Amino acid sequence: MDLGKGSNKSSANSPAVIGLIAVITVLLGVGGLVIAQLTPVLFPDQASAEANQIDQLFKVMLGIGGSIFLLVQGVLIYSIIRYRKRQGDNTDGPTVHGNVTLEVVWTAIPAVVVLGLVIYSYQVWVDIQEPKEDELVVHVEARRFGWTFLYEDERLTAGNGNGNENSNATRFPAPDLHVYAGQPVRLVMETEDVIHSFWVPEMRIKQDLLPGRTTEMRITPQLVDGRASDEYPLRYRVVCTELCGSGHGAMFTYVYLHEDEESYMQWVDSSVESVLNPPEDPVLNGMRIMASGVYGCQSCHALQDSREGMTLSWDAVTGPSLQGIADRASTRVSGQPAEEYLYESIYDPGAYIVPGYGNIMNQYQFVNPDAAHYLPKPDAEAITAYLCTVSDEFTPEELAENPLCDFDNLLSYSEMYTMDGMN
Amino acid sequence: MATASYPMDGVAGQVKRPALAEYFTWSIDHKIIGVQYIVTSLFFFIIAGALAMLIRWELMTPEITVMADGSQYNTLFSIHGTMMIFTWIVPFWAGLGNYLIPLMLGAKDMAFPWLNAFAFWLLPPSGFLLILGFFIGPAEAGWTSYPPLSTIYSPDGQTLWALSIHLVGLSSILGAINFIVTIKNMRPPSMGWFQMPLFAWATLATSIIVVLATPFLAGALTLLLLDRVAGTTFFDATSGGDVLLWQNIFWFYSHPAVYIMILPGFGVLSEVLAIHSRKPIFGYRMIALSSMAIAIVGFTVWAHHMFTSLQPELRIPFMITSMIIAVPTGIKIFGWLGTIWGGRIRLNSANLFSLGFLSLFVIGGISGVMLAAVPVNIHMHDTYFVVSHFHFVLYGGSVFAIYSALYHWWPKITGRMLDERLGKIHFVTTYIGFLGTFMPQHIVGMQGMPRRVAVYDPQFQDLNVLISLFSFLLGISTFFLLYNMVVSTVAGRVAGANPWRALTLEWQTTSPPPAYNFAGEPVPFEDPYGYGTDASKAYLDAMESRFGPSPGAEEERRPPSGALPEPQPAGD
Amino acid sequence: MADDNKKPTSEEQENAVTDDELKQIAGDVSPPDEYPEGQADALEEALEEASDDGELTAVEEGVTSALRATEEAQDTAPVQAFDSAVSGIQSAIESIPGAPEEPQDAHAQPHLSDTTVLFGREFPYSIYTMVFFALGALTIIEVLMAELLASVEIIKIPLLLSIATAKSALVVIFYMHLNHDSRVFAVTFLVPVGIALLSVLFLLGIPAN
Amino acid sequence: MSQVAVEQHHHEMSAEEKARSIDNQKFAMWLFIASETVIFSTMIVAYIVFRIQEPEIVKGVHEALGLSGILLVTFNSFLLLTSSWAMVMGLREIQRGNRAGMIRWFWLVAGLGVAFLAIQYYEYVQMASKGITLYHDPSSEFAGFGMRFYAPTAFHGAHVFAGVLWCLLVMRRASKGVYDKNSVGVEIFGLYWHYVDIVWVLLFTLIYLI
């Protein structure tokens, strides 16, 4: 490339030589283009408007980089083949010390290229960063090793039965992120413990969550090329990309990309509905609370369960699996009945540590609503009631006949564990 | 004062090495210390390499299968990274510099021999502390050790980790002060700044960075240790601290540290390519000055490691500086291409690794520019794309340069040649293993696999299995080198003073050099790369008549008809 | 680990060059002060010589012509400007002196003048004592200012910072002898101060939240 | 034509240049000082950030110290400044060949260093009694000040301590006549001592006055 520049200035060169250099230049350019066109196929879906821009920028850089790559490798391979030392040739090469013009050329051309890339990147960055109109605000809370998303909804007011009296009262929780095509989203993110980083590869956007700070990022989801209408909502992984401890790799959840507002609102409505009108049955209510992700149980525990229109599909590995927990609960600590074991495990996770796992679960406060980890007592009771029915050995009908826990007993136990500030 | 018992007479054709026991003593001879550094760092390289193999074994499945849990996996890559950086690449360059700089400058020793030994002996304890961490609850916060994970959430091994890095840091600073003083003050009067070998330039630039950047790490580690053991909260956001303070101070050091690891490699390349292509280095002054430019600009780019945590409006300035630093690097690469163009390229192991460096480093450089662009970075940050990028510059770059340096200067250090056939096998397996390991990592990174995970999306398993298989080849390839080194030390072909017919001063004495390096005052050939001139031929011939022919070079000078017998394999 | 490769015969050792002969050979070989002209020709010649058939490939011809063109372009203004800029840096570095010729003696008890001459008048105390008085006075002024201006931070802080800087400068210049010693020391001292200042300013610029 | 303008690189050194030429040990000491500057800067910046973010706490500390506290520290600063002066006077003596004179001055240097440390210790005790602790104590009204105060000052104190030991070593060697012909060994200790003094000049102003 550089060499071509110089030769054009020289009138002394034969047309054939100029032609050759032109051919090489064009070959390099075309080679770069080919590399740029082929490689981005390796990117995942473009599920956000930002993805288009970022991929385009990447493609441009890859094209330029590809040309440089071909130039360097070309010269290298050519030299190795052509100038390799022949057997018996003990002469030295020509004593050529350098060339100022070439120095200028290969300082200036990269500088100009780099400058161009800076300007282009800057434009893309400004575009991505720019606040959009009518952004949907979603609050993100991260903890080791999971995510909870909180959505604003005006139907929710303080004291509407979701139990939380604090600022989250007007928000409903979800373990997954739901967005729909064309609706810009602003994520307002906080972490409870260490640094995490929010990344959806298909949306190309990443932002760290820093202790003591609130960070923000913007996504504009879009329809994905080549996806049929019935494939929606598309499901992508949200992964943590900042090392956060033993469960870092397992710290992921999903983002659901709805095709349109209607489908998204259906999900919102059903979520709000379940917050406003929780099931009477404590078992089902416990399941609803867990499914909402509000306490982050899904972050560490695995559990597959579906009943009465609700499903839990968790596959985290950092904490002990909850699959069939009711069968084991009564035998974990000798002398402790199942319901007490389960309840105590929520109240004081360190009381009994399942072998092979660390003592990393949050210490929940049952009374003080201002506590960092507040879990109202009724919720704890409901969760315990639900967990008492999570059995592999018995069918729901059998459990109805012979429950594994005594629910009345549970209420009396729960009286024993109401002191706040127990540590 | 203890010095090595070298022969002073420097009789040709003989290899007189210091006794083995000297290497285990407090010696203040720079050549002993150089070898001590090199062997110690190789030892840690093997350990850290074994950890890498374990990492790749674990990653063949998307679940945790080999390790007990995620913590154990985190420990693996934390110690792998820390060891590779602080007890392998950095001290290796210190060792090579130690061995070569006084020789290249015609000096009898480093400026401060005692300090030199002290700096080395800080290294084994620090490596020992790192390993000790395994037994008392290891460090698992990665080599970057971001708080609060590394403070309130980490076991006691993290304290040992910090102490260990503190020691290495001190060792580097003392070593670097020594290098700067030696290079500035101990050249022969006739060797001006711009007649120094380029390796000396590279070491100078590296040392300046070490002196000015490593203290940032020392300061940050002091605060981290206080946080861990004294109950302070410099980095604890819940108690008035600031997590970004660590990231900033850490990268004040650790970005320049990238150049600490690669600049000596650039120096090696400038030596090896010129000597083995039998041509002067193309554009000496630009290659020398670009090292200094990199050292300076390298101080202004640190925050590109924080593109996803830094305030958005602060990211742009660092994008600009990070991209600008590609320019001096480009100058070097084009200069090297100019050097080999039209030369007599000897495809021996030393040169193969340098040419391999050139071809791989370009890829690392290009992906580096991509990562410097903020929008691309926020997709690629902390993914396998980044893992691939820095292995391309640190393995494809630094380690290839280290290999090249070993093949090139081994005859000088031990007096015996490394076996060429094994060397070529080593090169081919390393090159293929490397490409197979790290090329596909770009792809998994782009597609969505974050780094530092033992549990990953099962869709990436196929590629990860492929990567792991190639990485095992890469692991095995190292043994060709180790075997070669052992066999050569015992029974390699005798090298002679100057098997490569090189012009720089370290070759104008016996191999290995005698105590105090030169019998009498060395006479430098003042154009260190003046190959192809009559004067250089006369100088080399004169040197040959002084030290006797270099039998190690037989292969190089074999006439076409095959009049000489095949070169004798090692051991004969 | 005995090695029994051929030892040089006495004849060979007699034939070995002496230092003087070597100095003569190595004598005038410093690298060229400029890139000599006609390097493209030299390269072409060498390439022809090296190739099997004595001919250049098309690629080589192209490169060689390009090199010729670059040699022609060396007189143009931008190239000249670049070259003189680089040469400027180069001579700046070259001007850094090497080691003292006899390091032991160079510093044998330098008799630095320590009389104080201010405005053409000689003072009865040595410069060191004068500086000490100045340091004491500045410290007293500092404390006084800190107390008097306690509430006027906008004046107090810059004022105190400049006094502290002045005190440090006095120590560095007179007590640490930067006024007599090499400028290299001054650079060695000021560069890290600059780096530290820059990093401090940067960290101050980051909003806390 | 292009000029790789390399000046005649092995010319005779002028007298001026000889005076400015560089001694190995002195150069190494300056490089060490360069490193120290950067280490101190990390601790000082931690303090400055705190001073900017929590001016009230710092003001509270100053009030708690009171005028007597500030005067004590000022006196302590004087001790270090005086020791610097003694240091340079001692260096002058040995350069003039007066070994005994140098040792007399250096007794002053070491003594002032010890006095500085003693007063600093007394001050630490006072601080601790007011609830300014190294560890983070959320209940203290000065929460957060302690660690940012003790870290740089104690690090500096450690340097003074090392300096006192070095000073004693230099005196011992001087009494054996080591520096009679070449005083560089004394000079590099001087560089260290003055540098430690400079750091204190900055810390004093930043922490106690601003």
PDB file of N, CA, C and O in Angstrom, chain C residues 147-169:
ATOM      1  N   GLU C 147      -4.118  29.944  59.492  1.00  0.00           N
ATOM      2  CA  GLU C 147      -4.994  30.353  60.584  1.00  0.00           C
ATOM      3  C   GLU C 147      -5.808  31.594  60.208  1.00  0.00           C
ATOM      4  O   GLU C 147      -7.010  31.664  60.469  1.00  0.00           O
ATOM      5  N   LEU C 148      -5.133  32.553  59.576  1.00  0.00           N
ATOM      6  CA  LEU C 148      -5.815  33.815  59.270  1.00  0.00           C
ATOM      7  C   LEU C 148      -6.867  33.651  58.186  1.00  0.00           C
ATOM      8  O   LEU C 148      -7.947  34.223  58.259  1.00  0.00           O
ATOM      9  N   LEU C 149      -6.518  32.854  57.181  1.00  0.00           N
ATOM     10  CA  LEU C 149      -7.416  32.735  56.028  1.00  0.00           C
ATOM     11  C   LEU C 149      -8.254  31.464  56.102  1.00  0.00           C
ATOM     12  O   LEU C 149      -8.743  30.978  55.087  1.00  0.00           O
ATOM     13  N   ALA C 150      -8.409  30.922  57.307  1.00  0.00           N
ATOM     14  CA  ALA C 150      -9.041  29.616  57.442  1.00  0.00           C
ATOM     15  C   ALA C 150     -10.352  29.513  56.670  1.00  0.00           C
ATOM     16  O   ALA C 150     -10.692  28.467  56.128  1.00  0.00           O
ATOM     17  N   SER C 151     -11.103  30.611  56.611  1.00  0.00           N
ATOM     18  CA  SER C 151     -12.428  30.505  55.989  1.00  0.00           C
ATOM     19  C   SER C 151     -12.407  30.881  54.515  1.00  0.00           C
ATOM     20  O   SER C 151     -13.384  30.664  53.809  1.00  0.00           O
ATOM     21  N   VAL C 152     -11.299  31.465  54.057  1.00  0.00           N
ATOM     22  CA  VAL C 152     -11.253  31.914  52.656  1.00  0.00           C
ATOM     23  C   VAL C 152     -10.485  30.882  51.844  1.00  0.00           C
ATOM     24  O   VAL C 152      -9.370  31.108  51.424  1.00  0.00           O
ATOM     25  N   GLU C 153     -11.107  29.747  51.634  1.00  0.00           N
ATOM     26  CA  GLU C 153     -10.370  28.633  51.020  1.00  0.00           C
ATOM     27  C   GLU C 153      -9.845  28.977  49.645  1.00  0.00           C
ATOM     28  O   GLU C 153      -8.795  28.492  49.242  1.00  0.00           O
ATOM     29  N   ILE C 154     -10.592  29.794  48.923  1.00  0.00           N
ATOM     30  CA  ILE C 154     -10.230  30.025  47.530  1.00  0.00           C
ATOM     31  C   ILE C 154      -8.881  30.728  47.433  1.00  0.00           C
ATOM     32  O   ILE C 154      -8.155  30.573  46.456  1.00  0.00           O
ATOM     33  N   ILE C 155      -8.519  31.505  48.455  1.00  0.00           N
ATOM     34  CA  ILE C 155      -7.178  32.117  48.470  1.00  0.00           C
ATOM     35  C   ILE C 155      -6.205  31.203  49.198  1.00  0.00           C
ATOM     36  O   ILE C 155      -5.074  31.004  48.773  1.00  0.00           O
ATOM     37  N   LYS C 156      -6.685  30.645  50.306  1.00  0.00           N
ATOM     38  CA  LYS C 156      -5.789  29.912  51.199  1.00  0.00           C
ATOM     39  C   LYS C 156      -5.119  28.736  50.483  1.00  0.00           C
ATOM     40  O   LYS C 156      -3.899  28.572  50.537  1.00  0.00           O
ATOM     41  N   ILE C 157      -5.942  27.938  49.781  1.00  0.00           N
ATOM     42  CA  ILE C 157      -5.393  26.688  49.233  1.00  0.00           C
ATOM     43  C   ILE C 157      -4.318  26.950  48.187  1.00  0.00           C
ATOM     44  O   ILE C 157      -3.208  26.422  48.299  1.00  0.00           O
ATOM     45  N   PRO C 158      -4.600  27.800  47.175  1.00  0.00           N
ATOM     46  CA  PRO C 158      -3.520  28.042  46.196  1.00  0.00           C
ATOM     47  C   PRO C 158      -2.284  28.660  46.837  1.00  0.00           C
ATOM     48  O   PRO C 158      -1.157  28.293  46.498  1.00  0.00           O
ATOM     49  N   LEU C 159      -2.513  29.547  47.798  1.00  0.00           N
ATOM     50  CA  LEU C 159      -1.385  30.206  48.438  1.00  0.00           C
ATOM     51  C   LEU C 159      -0.516  29.187  49.170  1.00  0.00           C
ATOM     52  O   LEU C 159       0.708  29.132  48.982  1.00  0.00           O
ATOM     53  N   LEU C 160      -1.165  28.348  49.984  1.00  0.00           N
ATOM     54  CA  LEU C 160      -0.398  27.365  50.746  1.00  0.00           C
ATOM     55  C   LEU C 160       0.297  26.379  49.820  1.00  0.00           C
ATOM     56  O   LEU C 160       1.442  25.981  50.068  1.00  0.00           O
ATOM     57  N   LEU C 161      -0.402  25.993  48.751  1.00  0.00           N
ATOM     58  CA  LEU C 161       0.231  25.050  47.820  1.00  0.00           C
ATOM     59  C   LEU C 161       1.459  25.678  47.189  1.00  0.00           C
ATOM     60  O   LEU C 161       2.491  25.024  47.032  1.00  0.00           O
ATOM     61  N   SER C 162       1.376  26.964  46.845  1.00  0.00           N
ATOM     62  CA  SER C 162       2.559  27.553  46.216  1.00  0.00           C
ATOM     63  C   SER C 162       3.685  27.695  47.227  1.00  0.00           C
ATOM     64  O   SER C 162       4.850  27.519  46.864  1.00  0.00           O
ATOM     65  N   ILE C 163       3.356  28.025  48.473  1.00  0.00           N
ATOM     66  CA  ILE C 163       4.441  28.128  49.460  1.00  0.00           C
ATOM     67  C   ILE C 163       5.109  26.760  49.658  1.00  0.00           C
ATOM     68  O   ILE C 163       6.333  26.657  49.692  1.00  0.00           O
ATOM     69  N   ALA C 164       4.272  25.696  49.732  1.00  0.00           N
ATOM     70  CA  ALA C 164       4.847  24.358  49.910  1.00  0.00           C
ATOM     71  C   ALA C 164       5.728  24.001  48.721  1.00  0.00           C
ATOM     72  O   ALA C 164       6.814  23.431  48.880  1.00  0.00           O
ATOM     73  N   THR C 165       5.258  24.367  47.512  1.00  0.00           N
ATOM     74  CA  THR C 165       6.063  24.089  46.326  1.00  0.00           C
ATOM     75  C   THR C 165       7.375  24.864  46.386  1.00  0.00           C
ATOM     76  O   THR C 165       8.440  24.325  46.061  1.00  0.00           O
ATOM     77  N   ALA C 166       7.294  26.110  46.827  1.00  0.00           N
ATOM     78  CA  ALA C 166       8.509  26.928  46.908  1.00  0.00           C
ATOM     79  C   ALA C 166       9.487  26.306  47.892  1.00  0.00           C
ATOM     80  O   ALA C 166      10.696  26.217  47.621  1.00  0.00           O
ATOM     81  N   LYS C 167       8.971  25.850  49.039  1.00  0.00           N
ATOM     82  CA  LYS C 167       9.865  25.219  50.017  1.00  0.00           C
ATOM     83  C   LYS C 167      10.536  23.985  49.419  1.00  0.00           C
ATOM     84  O   LYS C 167      11.753  23.783  49.545  1.00  0.00           O
ATOM     85  N   SER C 168       9.711  23.141  48.756  1.00  0.00           N
ATOM     86  CA  SER C 168      10.296  21.940  48.146  1.00  0.00           C
ATOM     87  C   SER C 168      11.346  22.320  47.124  1.00  0.00           C
ATOM     88  O   SER C 168      12.415  21.696  47.054  1.00  0.00           O
ATOM     89  N   ALA C 169      11.036  23.371  46.342  1.00  0.00           N
ATOM     90  CA  ALA C 169      11.973  23.764  45.293  1.00  0.00           C
ATOM     91  C   ALA C 169      13.295  24.210  45.912  1.00  0.00           C
ATOM     92  O   ALA C 169      14.365  23.869  45.409  1.00  0.00           O
TER      93      ALA C 169
END
